[in-house]
């Protein structure tokens, strides 16, 4: 029988592994436990900041790399790819553009063209906490930006299209997330997936890597499009993301972590990954 591939699971958080409203992950516990028993890496790949995801990573007991701010930031435990495991401190690098450059560009475009939005850099911790529905301590972590500026977009769709075009002229991209519009450099969730896969291949050249990606929003499309097994998590109110050029994309049977759990367990069964 051929040797099984080294499976790498890349997952979004909000609306995917975390419930969109309560931020609970517990419905995904059975699949997470099975993945842990199989030593299959679960790599967080979210629009959340490094500070936010480091806490979630610790809570879930995931000793693996993670990607923050829509692929703009990559964090890897010290000596992880030298075989040291994932207990070392997270060392990060910015794959996109510095935060100060991004916020300056956003302010300049608004001043010149009259766009209506407010960025995280202009909001206080209490305002972010109210918008996102979580405690002030979590808002403080959410505002520790390194490579993206979330914008509370208060203009229409035509204005957003103009803003996107002007940002692109300056080497920036605009991606709609679950709650905010994100302004960032050229990296994305797909480029960071490819970067990490290359590092796994270099570290373990005898293994055959295969990737799973789970997400629910437009900012997840780059990783869904380049994964071996793309899985779309439906929204609670019925909206369903379409993955261009990937007719093989699967749809989880339920929204949020419950759907994540069922889809992941089903795929593991299909691929023959038992618990022994």
Short mmCIF file of N, CA and C in Angstrom, two decimals, residues 94-269:
data_model
loop_
_atom_site.label_atom_id
_atom_site.label_comp_id
_atom_site.label_asym_id
_atom_site.label_seq_id
_atom_site.Cartn_x
_atom_site.Cartn_y
_atom_site.Cartn_z
N UNK A 94 7.16 39.61 8.24
CA UNK A 94 6.12 40.29 7.49
C UNK A 94 6.35 40.01 6.01
N UNK A 95 5.36 39.39 5.37
CA UNK A 95 5.48 39.02 3.97
C UNK A 95 4.95 40.12 3.05
N UNK A 96 4.18 41.04 3.59
CA UNK A 96 3.58 42.10 2.80
C UNK A 96 4.31 43.41 2.96
N UNK A 97 3.58 44.46 3.38
CA UNK A 97 4.14 45.79 3.57
C UNK A 97 3.95 46.23 5.01
N UNK A 98 4.80 47.14 5.51
CA UNK A 98 4.68 47.60 6.90
C UNK A 98 3.34 48.29 7.15
N UNK A 99 2.86 48.14 8.35
CA UNK A 99 1.55 48.68 8.74
C UNK A 99 1.50 50.20 8.57
N UNK A 100 2.57 50.89 8.95
CA UNK A 100 2.57 52.36 8.87
C UNK A 100 2.39 52.82 7.43
N UNK A 101 2.96 52.11 6.49
CA UNK A 101 2.81 52.48 5.07
C UNK A 101 1.38 52.27 4.60
N UNK A 102 0.75 51.22 5.08
CA UNK A 102 -0.62 50.91 4.68
C UNK A 102 -1.59 51.95 5.23
N UNK A 103 -1.47 52.30 6.50
CA UNK A 103 -2.39 53.28 7.08
C UNK A 103 -2.19 54.66 6.47
N UNK A 104 -0.96 55.01 6.13
CA UNK A 104 -0.70 56.30 5.50
C UNK A 104 -1.35 56.37 4.13
N UNK A 105 -1.29 55.28 3.37
CA UNK A 105 -1.92 55.25 2.06
C UNK A 105 -3.43 55.35 2.17
N UNK A 106 -4.02 54.65 3.13
CA UNK A 106 -5.47 54.71 3.33
C UNK A 106 -5.91 56.14 3.64
N UNK A 107 -5.19 56.81 4.52
CA UNK A 107 -5.55 58.18 4.89
C UNK A 107 -5.43 59.12 3.70
N UNK A 108 -4.39 58.93 2.89
CA UNK A 108 -4.17 59.80 1.74
C UNK A 108 -5.28 59.62 0.70
N UNK A 109 -5.69 58.39 0.44
CA UNK A 109 -6.76 58.14 -0.51
C UNK A 109 -8.08 58.72 -0.03
N UNK A 110 -8.36 58.62 1.23
CA UNK A 110 -9.60 59.18 1.77
C UNK A 110 -9.60 60.71 1.67
N UNK A 111 -8.48 61.30 2.03
CA UNK A 111 -8.39 62.76 1.98
C UNK A 111 -8.56 63.29 0.57
N UNK A 112 -8.01 62.58 -0.40
CA UNK A 112 -8.05 63.08 -1.78
C UNK A 112 -9.37 62.78 -2.47
N UNK A 113 -9.99 61.60 -2.17
CA UNK A 113 -11.15 61.18 -2.95
C UNK A 113 -12.45 61.15 -2.14
N UNK A 114 -12.39 61.43 -0.86
CA UNK A 114 -13.61 61.53 -0.07
C UNK A 114 -14.26 60.21 0.30
N UNK A 115 -13.52 59.11 0.29
CA UNK A 115 -14.09 57.83 0.69
C UNK A 115 -14.53 57.89 2.16
N UNK A 116 -15.58 57.13 2.46
CA UNK A 116 -16.09 57.10 3.84
C UNK A 116 -15.77 55.74 4.48
N UNK A 117 -14.85 55.75 5.41
CA UNK A 117 -14.50 54.55 6.17
C UNK A 117 -13.75 54.99 7.43
N UNK A 118 -13.63 54.04 8.34
CA UNK A 118 -12.80 54.24 9.53
C UNK A 118 -11.92 53.01 9.70
N UNK A 119 -10.64 53.24 9.95
CA UNK A 119 -9.70 52.14 10.12
C UNK A 119 -9.49 51.79 11.58
N UNK A 120 -8.96 50.59 11.81
CA UNK A 120 -8.65 50.17 13.18
C UNK A 120 -7.71 51.14 13.87
N UNK A 121 -6.79 51.74 13.12
CA UNK A 121 -5.85 52.67 13.73
C UNK A 121 -6.52 53.91 14.28
N UNK A 122 -7.77 54.15 13.85
CA UNK A 122 -8.52 55.34 14.29
C UNK A 122 -9.55 55.00 15.36
N UNK A 123 -9.72 53.75 15.65
CA UNK A 123 -10.71 53.30 16.62
C UNK A 123 -10.04 52.94 17.94
N UNK A 124 -10.71 53.14 19.03
CA UNK A 124 -10.20 52.72 20.32
C UNK A 124 -10.54 51.27 20.62
N UNK A 125 -9.95 50.75 21.69
CA UNK A 125 -10.20 49.36 22.05
C UNK A 125 -11.68 49.11 22.31
N UNK A 126 -12.36 50.04 22.99
CA UNK A 126 -13.77 49.85 23.31
C UNK A 126 -14.62 49.83 22.05
N UNK A 127 -14.29 50.66 21.07
CA UNK A 127 -15.06 50.68 19.82
C UNK A 127 -14.88 49.38 19.05
N UNK A 128 -13.66 48.89 18.98
CA UNK A 128 -13.42 47.62 18.29
C UNK A 128 -14.12 46.48 19.02
N UNK A 129 -14.09 46.50 20.33
CA UNK A 129 -14.77 45.46 21.11
C UNK A 129 -16.26 45.45 20.82
N UNK A 130 -16.86 46.64 20.73
CA UNK A 130 -18.31 46.72 20.45
C UNK A 130 -18.62 46.24 19.04
N UNK A 131 -17.81 46.65 18.07
CA UNK A 131 -18.04 46.24 16.68
C UNK A 131 -17.93 44.74 16.50
N UNK A 132 -16.97 44.14 17.19
CA UNK A 132 -16.69 42.71 17.00
C UNK A 132 -17.41 41.82 17.99
N UNK A 133 -17.95 42.41 19.05
CA UNK A 133 -18.69 41.63 20.02
C UNK A 133 -17.82 40.79 20.93
N UNK A 134 -16.62 41.29 21.26
CA UNK A 134 -15.79 40.55 22.20
C UNK A 134 -15.18 41.47 23.24
N UNK A 135 -14.54 40.92 24.28
CA UNK A 135 -14.04 41.73 25.39
C UNK A 135 -12.95 42.71 24.95
N UNK A 136 -12.75 43.74 25.77
CA UNK A 136 -11.78 44.78 25.46
C UNK A 136 -10.37 44.19 25.34
N UNK A 137 -10.05 43.19 26.16
CA UNK A 137 -8.72 42.57 26.07
C UNK A 137 -8.50 41.95 24.70
N UNK A 138 -9.54 41.35 24.14
CA UNK A 138 -9.43 40.78 22.79
C UNK A 138 -9.29 41.89 21.76
N UNK A 139 -9.98 43.00 21.98
CA UNK A 139 -9.86 44.14 21.06
C UNK A 139 -8.43 44.69 21.06
N UNK A 140 -7.81 44.69 22.21
CA UNK A 140 -6.42 45.16 22.28
C UNK A 140 -5.52 44.29 21.41
N UNK A 141 -5.73 42.98 21.46
CA UNK A 141 -4.95 42.07 20.62
C UNK A 141 -5.28 42.28 19.14
N UNK A 142 -6.55 42.56 18.84
CA UNK A 142 -6.96 42.75 17.45
C UNK A 142 -6.36 44.01 16.85
N UNK A 143 -6.00 44.96 17.69
CA UNK A 143 -5.44 46.22 17.19
C UNK A 143 -3.91 46.20 17.11
N UNK A 144 -3.31 45.08 17.45
CA UNK A 144 -1.85 44.95 17.32
C UNK A 144 -1.51 44.51 15.90
N UNK A 145 -1.67 45.46 14.97
CA UNK A 145 -1.53 45.15 13.56
C UNK A 145 -0.07 45.19 13.12
N UNK A 146 0.28 44.32 12.17
CA UNK A 146 1.63 44.30 11.59
C UNK A 146 1.61 44.51 10.09
N UNK A 147 0.51 44.09 9.41
CA UNK A 147 0.56 44.14 7.97
C UNK A 147 -0.76 44.39 7.25
N UNK A 148 -1.85 44.63 7.98
CA UNK A 148 -3.13 44.95 7.34
C UNK A 148 -3.86 46.00 8.16
N UNK A 149 -4.71 46.77 7.48
CA UNK A 149 -5.59 47.72 8.15
C UNK A 149 -7.03 47.33 7.85
N UNK A 150 -7.78 46.81 8.84
CA UNK A 150 -9.20 46.57 8.63
C UNK A 150 -9.95 47.91 8.58
N UNK A 151 -10.83 48.03 7.61
CA UNK A 151 -11.60 49.24 7.43
C UNK A 151 -13.08 48.95 7.66
N UNK A 152 -13.72 49.76 8.49
CA UNK A 152 -15.17 49.71 8.63
C UNK A 152 -15.72 50.54 7.47
N UNK A 153 -16.10 49.87 6.40
CA UNK A 153 -16.48 50.55 5.17
C UNK A 153 -17.86 51.16 5.32
N UNK A 154 -17.97 52.46 5.11
CA UNK A 154 -19.23 53.19 5.29
C UNK A 154 -19.70 53.83 3.99
N UNK A 155 -19.10 53.41 2.89
CA UNK A 155 -19.44 53.93 1.57
C UNK A 155 -20.14 52.84 0.77
N UNK A 156 -20.50 53.14 -0.48
CA UNK A 156 -21.21 52.15 -1.29
C UNK A 156 -20.24 51.25 -2.06
N UNK A 157 -20.82 50.30 -2.80
CA UNK A 157 -19.99 49.33 -3.53
C UNK A 157 -19.21 49.98 -4.67
N UNK A 158 -19.81 50.97 -5.33
CA UNK A 158 -19.09 51.66 -6.41
C UNK A 158 -17.84 52.35 -5.86
N UNK A 159 -17.99 52.97 -4.69
CA UNK A 159 -16.84 53.62 -4.07
C UNK A 159 -15.78 52.60 -3.69
N UNK A 160 -16.22 51.43 -3.25
CA UNK A 160 -15.26 50.38 -2.89
C UNK A 160 -14.49 49.92 -4.12
N UNK A 161 -15.15 49.83 -5.26
CA UNK A 161 -14.45 49.45 -6.49
C UNK A 161 -13.40 50.49 -6.87
N UNK A 162 -13.74 51.77 -6.72
CA UNK A 162 -12.77 52.82 -7.03
C UNK A 162 -11.60 52.78 -6.06
N UNK A 163 -11.92 52.56 -4.80
CA UNK A 163 -10.88 52.48 -3.77
C UNK A 163 -9.94 51.32 -4.06
N UNK A 164 -10.51 50.18 -4.45
CA UNK A 164 -9.70 49.00 -4.76
C UNK A 164 -8.75 49.28 -5.93
N UNK A 165 -9.25 49.95 -6.95
CA UNK A 165 -8.41 50.25 -8.12
C UNK A 165 -7.28 51.21 -7.76
N UNK A 166 -7.58 52.21 -6.97
CA UNK A 166 -6.56 53.18 -6.56
C UNK A 166 -5.52 52.53 -5.66
N UNK A 167 -5.98 51.64 -4.78
CA UNK A 167 -5.04 50.94 -3.90
C UNK A 167 -4.11 50.05 -4.72
N UNK A 168 -4.67 49.38 -5.75
CA UNK A 168 -3.87 48.50 -6.59
C UNK A 168 -2.77 49.28 -7.32
N UNK A 169 -3.06 50.50 -7.72
CA UNK A 169 -2.04 51.33 -8.37
C UNK A 169 -0.85 51.59 -7.44
N UNK A 170 -1.09 51.47 -6.15
CA UNK A 170 -0.06 51.73 -5.14
C UNK A 170 0.51 50.44 -4.56
N UNK A 171 0.22 49.32 -5.20
CA UNK A 171 0.77 48.04 -4.76
C UNK A 171 0.06 47.42 -3.59
N UNK A 172 -1.16 47.88 -3.30
CA UNK A 172 -1.95 47.33 -2.19
C UNK A 172 -3.15 46.58 -2.74
N UNK A 173 -3.72 45.73 -1.90
CA UNK A 173 -4.93 45.01 -2.28
C UNK A 173 -6.02 45.24 -1.24
N UNK A 174 -7.25 45.12 -1.70
CA UNK A 174 -8.42 45.29 -0.84
C UNK A 174 -9.20 43.99 -0.88
N UNK A 175 -9.41 43.38 0.28
CA UNK A 175 -10.11 42.10 0.37
C UNK A 175 -11.23 42.22 1.39
N UNK A 176 -12.40 41.76 1.00
CA UNK A 176 -13.53 41.80 1.93
C UNK A 176 -13.49 40.57 2.83
N UNK A 177 -13.55 40.80 4.13
CA UNK A 177 -13.63 39.71 5.10
C UNK A 177 -15.04 39.56 5.62
N UNK A 178 -15.16 38.89 6.76
CA UNK A 178 -16.48 38.67 7.33
C UNK A 178 -17.15 39.94 7.83
N UNK A 179 -16.37 40.83 8.45
CA UNK A 179 -16.93 42.06 9.01
C UNK A 179 -16.34 43.32 8.43
N UNK A 180 -15.12 43.25 7.95
CA UNK A 180 -14.39 44.43 7.53
C UNK A 180 -13.81 44.25 6.14
N UNK A 181 -13.42 45.38 5.55
CA UNK A 181 -12.63 45.40 4.33
C UNK A 181 -11.18 45.53 4.76
N UNK A 182 -10.30 44.70 4.23
CA UNK A 182 -8.91 44.67 4.67
C UNK A 182 -8.00 45.25 3.59
N UNK A 183 -7.20 46.22 3.98
CA UNK A 183 -6.22 46.83 3.09
C UNK A 183 -4.85 46.30 3.47
N UNK A 184 -4.11 45.78 2.48
CA UNK A 184 -2.84 45.13 2.80
C UNK A 184 -1.91 45.14 1.60
N UNK A 185 -0.73 44.58 1.80
CA UNK A 185 0.23 44.38 0.73
C UNK A 185 -0.17 43.22 -0.17
N UNK A 186 0.73 42.78 -1.04
CA UNK A 186 0.37 41.81 -2.08
C UNK A 186 0.26 40.36 -1.62
N UNK A 187 0.70 40.01 -0.43
CA UNK A 187 0.59 38.62 0.02
C UNK A 187 -0.87 38.26 0.28
N UNK A 188 -1.18 36.98 0.34
CA UNK A 188 -2.53 36.53 0.66
C UNK A 188 -2.47 35.15 1.30
N UNK A 189 -3.63 34.60 1.60
CA UNK A 189 -3.68 33.31 2.29
C UNK A 189 -3.15 32.17 1.42
N UNK A 190 -3.24 32.34 0.12
CA UNK A 190 -2.70 31.31 -0.77
C UNK A 190 -1.19 31.35 -0.86
N UNK A 191 -0.62 32.54 -0.94
CA UNK A 191 0.84 32.64 -1.04
C UNK A 191 1.52 32.13 0.23
N UNK A 192 0.89 32.38 1.38
CA UNK A 192 1.51 31.89 2.61
C UNK A 192 1.35 30.37 2.72
N UNK A 193 0.25 29.83 2.20
CA UNK A 193 0.10 28.36 2.16
C UNK A 193 1.22 27.76 1.32
N UNK A 194 1.45 28.31 0.13
CA UNK A 194 2.50 27.78 -0.73
C UNK A 194 3.87 27.91 -0.09
N UNK A 195 4.11 29.03 0.60
CA UNK A 195 5.39 29.23 1.27
C UNK A 195 5.62 28.18 2.35
N UNK A 196 4.59 27.90 3.13
CA UNK A 196 4.75 26.91 4.20
C UNK A 196 4.91 25.50 3.64
N UNK A 197 4.16 25.18 2.59
CA UNK A 197 4.32 23.85 1.98
C UNK A 197 5.75 23.67 1.50
N UNK A 198 6.34 24.70 0.91
CA UNK A 198 7.73 24.61 0.45
C UNK A 198 8.66 24.34 1.62
N UNK A 199 8.38 24.94 2.75
CA UNK A 199 9.24 24.73 3.92
C UNK A 199 9.07 23.31 4.47
N UNK A 200 7.85 22.81 4.47
CA UNK A 200 7.65 21.42 4.89
C UNK A 200 8.38 20.46 3.95
N UNK A 201 8.32 20.73 2.66
CA UNK A 201 8.98 19.84 1.70
C UNK A 201 10.49 19.87 1.87
N UNK A 202 11.03 21.06 2.15
CA UNK A 202 12.47 21.16 2.35
C UNK A 202 12.90 20.46 3.63
N UNK A 203 12.07 20.55 4.66
CA UNK A 203 12.41 19.94 5.95
C UNK A 203 12.21 18.43 5.94
N UNK A 204 11.18 17.96 5.22
CA UNK A 204 10.88 16.53 5.18
C UNK A 204 10.75 16.10 3.72
N UNK A 205 11.87 16.02 3.01
CA UNK A 205 11.83 15.76 1.56
C UNK A 205 11.31 14.38 1.20
N UNK A 206 11.31 13.45 2.13
CA UNK A 206 10.83 12.11 1.83
C UNK A 206 9.31 11.99 1.94
N UNK A 207 8.68 13.01 2.48
CA UNK A 207 7.22 12.99 2.64
C UNK A 207 6.55 13.58 1.41
N UNK A 208 5.33 13.18 1.19
CA UNK A 208 4.51 13.73 0.10
C UNK A 208 3.40 14.56 0.72
N UNK A 209 3.51 15.88 0.59
CA UNK A 209 2.58 16.77 1.26
C UNK A 209 1.29 16.94 0.45
N UNK A 210 0.16 16.93 1.14
CA UNK A 210 -1.12 17.29 0.57
C UNK A 210 -1.80 18.28 1.51
N UNK A 211 -2.56 19.20 0.94
CA UNK A 211 -3.13 20.28 1.74
C UNK A 211 -4.65 20.26 1.73
N UNK A 212 -5.20 20.61 2.88
CA UNK A 212 -6.63 20.84 3.05
C UNK A 212 -6.80 22.31 3.43
N UNK A 213 -7.76 22.98 2.85
CA UNK A 213 -8.06 24.36 3.23
C UNK A 213 -9.54 24.49 3.53
N UNK A 214 -9.86 25.17 4.62
CA UNK A 214 -11.25 25.38 5.01
C UNK A 214 -11.48 26.87 5.22
N UNK A 215 -12.52 27.41 4.58
CA UNK A 215 -12.81 28.83 4.72
C UNK A 215 -14.21 29.16 4.26
N UNK A 216 -14.63 30.40 4.54
CA UNK A 216 -16.02 30.77 4.26
C UNK A 216 -16.17 32.10 3.53
N UNK A 217 -15.09 32.88 3.36
CA UNK A 217 -15.21 34.24 2.84
C UNK A 217 -14.28 34.47 1.65
N UNK A 218 -14.48 35.62 1.01
CA UNK A 218 -13.67 35.96 -0.16
C UNK A 218 -12.18 35.93 0.13
N UNK A 219 -11.79 36.34 1.33
CA UNK A 219 -10.36 36.37 1.64
C UNK A 219 -9.77 34.97 1.79
N UNK A 220 -10.63 33.95 1.80
CA UNK A 220 -10.16 32.56 1.86
C UNK A 220 -9.94 31.96 0.47
N UNK A 221 -10.42 32.64 -0.57
CA UNK A 221 -10.34 32.06 -1.92
C UNK A 221 -8.92 31.70 -2.35
N UNK A 222 -7.90 32.55 -2.10
CA UNK A 222 -6.56 32.17 -2.56
C UNK A 222 -6.06 30.84 -1.99
N UNK A 223 -6.38 30.55 -0.71
CA UNK A 223 -5.91 29.27 -0.17
C UNK A 223 -6.81 28.12 -0.62
N UNK A 224 -8.11 28.39 -0.79
CA UNK A 224 -9.00 27.34 -1.27
C UNK A 224 -8.63 26.94 -2.70
N UNK A 225 -8.25 27.92 -3.51
CA UNK A 225 -7.94 27.63 -4.91
C UNK A 225 -6.67 26.80 -5.09
N UNK A 226 -5.72 26.92 -4.15
CA UNK A 226 -4.46 26.20 -4.35
C UNK A 226 -4.32 24.96 -3.46
N UNK A 227 -5.34 24.66 -2.65
CA UNK A 227 -5.28 23.47 -1.80
C UNK A 227 -5.65 22.22 -2.59
N UNK A 228 -5.14 21.08 -2.15
CA UNK A 228 -5.54 19.81 -2.76
C UNK A 228 -6.99 19.48 -2.47
N UNK A 229 -7.43 19.84 -1.27
CA UNK A 229 -8.81 19.56 -0.86
C UNK A 229 -9.43 20.84 -0.30
N UNK A 230 -10.08 21.65 -1.15
CA UNK A 230 -10.73 22.86 -0.66
C UNK A 230 -12.12 22.54 -0.09
N UNK A 231 -12.38 23.08 1.09
CA UNK A 231 -13.67 22.85 1.75
C UNK A 231 -14.28 24.20 2.10
N UNK A 232 -15.46 24.47 1.55
CA UNK A 232 -16.17 25.72 1.82
C UNK A 232 -17.10 25.51 3.01
N UNK A 233 -17.01 26.40 3.97
CA UNK A 233 -17.91 26.38 5.12
C UNK A 233 -19.06 27.35 4.84
N UNK A 234 -20.30 26.89 4.82
CA UNK A 234 -21.41 27.79 4.51
C UNK A 234 -21.67 28.77 5.64
N UNK A 235 -22.24 29.92 5.28
CA UNK A 235 -22.65 30.88 6.29
C UNK A 235 -23.96 30.44 6.92
N UNK A 236 -24.19 30.92 8.11
CA UNK A 236 -25.40 30.52 8.85
C UNK A 236 -26.66 30.92 8.10
N UNK A 237 -26.62 32.02 7.36
CA UNK A 237 -27.82 32.51 6.70
C UNK A 237 -27.89 32.10 5.23
N UNK A 238 -27.11 31.10 4.85
CA UNK A 238 -27.29 30.47 3.56
C UNK A 238 -26.37 30.92 2.45
N UNK A 239 -25.59 32.01 2.65
CA UNK A 239 -24.67 32.42 1.59
C UNK A 239 -23.59 31.35 1.43
N UNK A 240 -23.22 31.09 0.20
CA UNK A 240 -22.23 30.05 -0.05
C UNK A 240 -21.16 30.59 -0.99
N UNK A 241 -19.93 30.50 -0.56
CA UNK A 241 -18.80 30.95 -1.35
C UNK A 241 -18.59 30.01 -2.54
N UNK A 242 -18.33 30.59 -3.70
CA UNK A 242 -17.99 29.82 -4.89
C UNK A 242 -16.50 29.93 -5.14
N UNK A 243 -15.84 28.81 -5.37
CA UNK A 243 -14.40 28.78 -5.60
C UNK A 243 -14.15 28.67 -7.09
N UNK A 244 -13.72 29.76 -7.75
CA UNK A 244 -13.50 29.71 -9.20
C UNK A 244 -12.49 28.64 -9.60
N UNK A 245 -12.77 27.97 -10.70
CA UNK A 245 -11.86 26.98 -11.30
C UNK A 245 -11.61 25.77 -10.41
N UNK A 246 -12.45 25.58 -9.39
CA UNK A 246 -12.30 24.40 -8.54
C UNK A 246 -13.65 23.70 -8.39
N UNK A 247 -14.10 23.02 -9.45
CA UNK A 247 -15.37 22.30 -9.36
C UNK A 247 -15.33 21.18 -8.33
N UNK A 248 -14.13 20.80 -7.88
CA UNK A 248 -13.99 19.74 -6.89
C UNK A 248 -14.12 20.27 -5.46
N UNK A 249 -14.33 21.57 -5.29
CA UNK A 249 -14.45 22.11 -3.93
C UNK A 249 -15.65 21.49 -3.22
N UNK A 250 -15.44 21.14 -1.99
CA UNK A 250 -16.49 20.51 -1.18
C UNK A 250 -17.19 21.57 -0.35
N UNK A 251 -18.41 21.26 0.06
CA UNK A 251 -19.15 22.15 0.95
C UNK A 251 -19.46 21.41 2.24
N UNK A 252 -19.09 21.99 3.36
CA UNK A 252 -19.38 21.38 4.65
C UNK A 252 -20.90 21.31 4.86
N UNK A 253 -21.37 20.34 5.62
CA UNK A 253 -22.82 20.17 5.77
C UNK A 253 -23.48 21.13 6.75
N UNK A 254 -22.70 21.97 7.41
CA UNK A 254 -23.26 22.91 8.38
C UNK A 254 -22.31 24.09 8.51
N UNK A 255 -22.80 25.22 9.00
CA UNK A 255 -21.93 26.38 9.19
C UNK A 255 -20.96 26.20 10.35
N UNK A 256 -19.93 27.04 10.38
CA UNK A 256 -19.05 27.18 11.53
C UNK A 256 -18.34 25.91 11.95
N UNK A 257 -17.98 25.83 13.24
CA UNK A 257 -17.18 24.70 13.71
C UNK A 257 -17.89 23.35 13.62
N UNK A 258 -19.22 23.35 13.67
CA UNK A 258 -19.93 22.07 13.52
C UNK A 258 -19.72 21.52 12.11
N UNK A 259 -19.81 22.39 11.10
CA UNK A 259 -19.55 21.96 9.74
C UNK A 259 -18.09 21.61 9.53
N UNK A 260 -17.20 22.39 10.14
CA UNK A 260 -15.76 22.11 10.08
C UNK A 260 -15.50 20.69 10.59
N UNK A 261 -16.10 20.37 11.71
CA UNK A 261 -15.90 19.06 12.33
C UNK A 261 -16.37 17.93 11.42
N UNK A 262 -17.58 18.05 10.90
CA UNK A 262 -18.14 16.98 10.07
C UNK A 262 -17.36 16.82 8.76
N UNK A 263 -17.00 17.95 8.15
CA UNK A 263 -16.27 17.88 6.88
C UNK A 263 -14.89 17.28 7.08
N UNK A 264 -14.22 17.64 8.16
CA UNK A 264 -12.87 17.15 8.39
C UNK A 264 -12.88 15.66 8.74
N UNK A 265 -13.82 15.24 9.57
CA UNK A 265 -13.91 13.81 9.90
C UNK A 265 -14.22 12.99 8.66
N UNK A 266 -15.11 13.50 7.81
CA UNK A 266 -15.47 12.79 6.59
C UNK A 266 -14.26 12.65 5.66
N UNK A 267 -13.48 13.71 5.52
CA UNK A 267 -12.31 13.66 4.64
C UNK A 267 -11.27 12.69 5.18
N UNK A 268 -11.05 12.71 6.50
CA UNK A 268 -10.08 11.78 7.09
C UNK A 268 -10.50 10.33 6.84
N UNK A 269 -11.80 10.06 6.97
CA UNK A 269 -12.29 8.70 6.69
C UNK A 269 -12.05 8.36 5.22
#
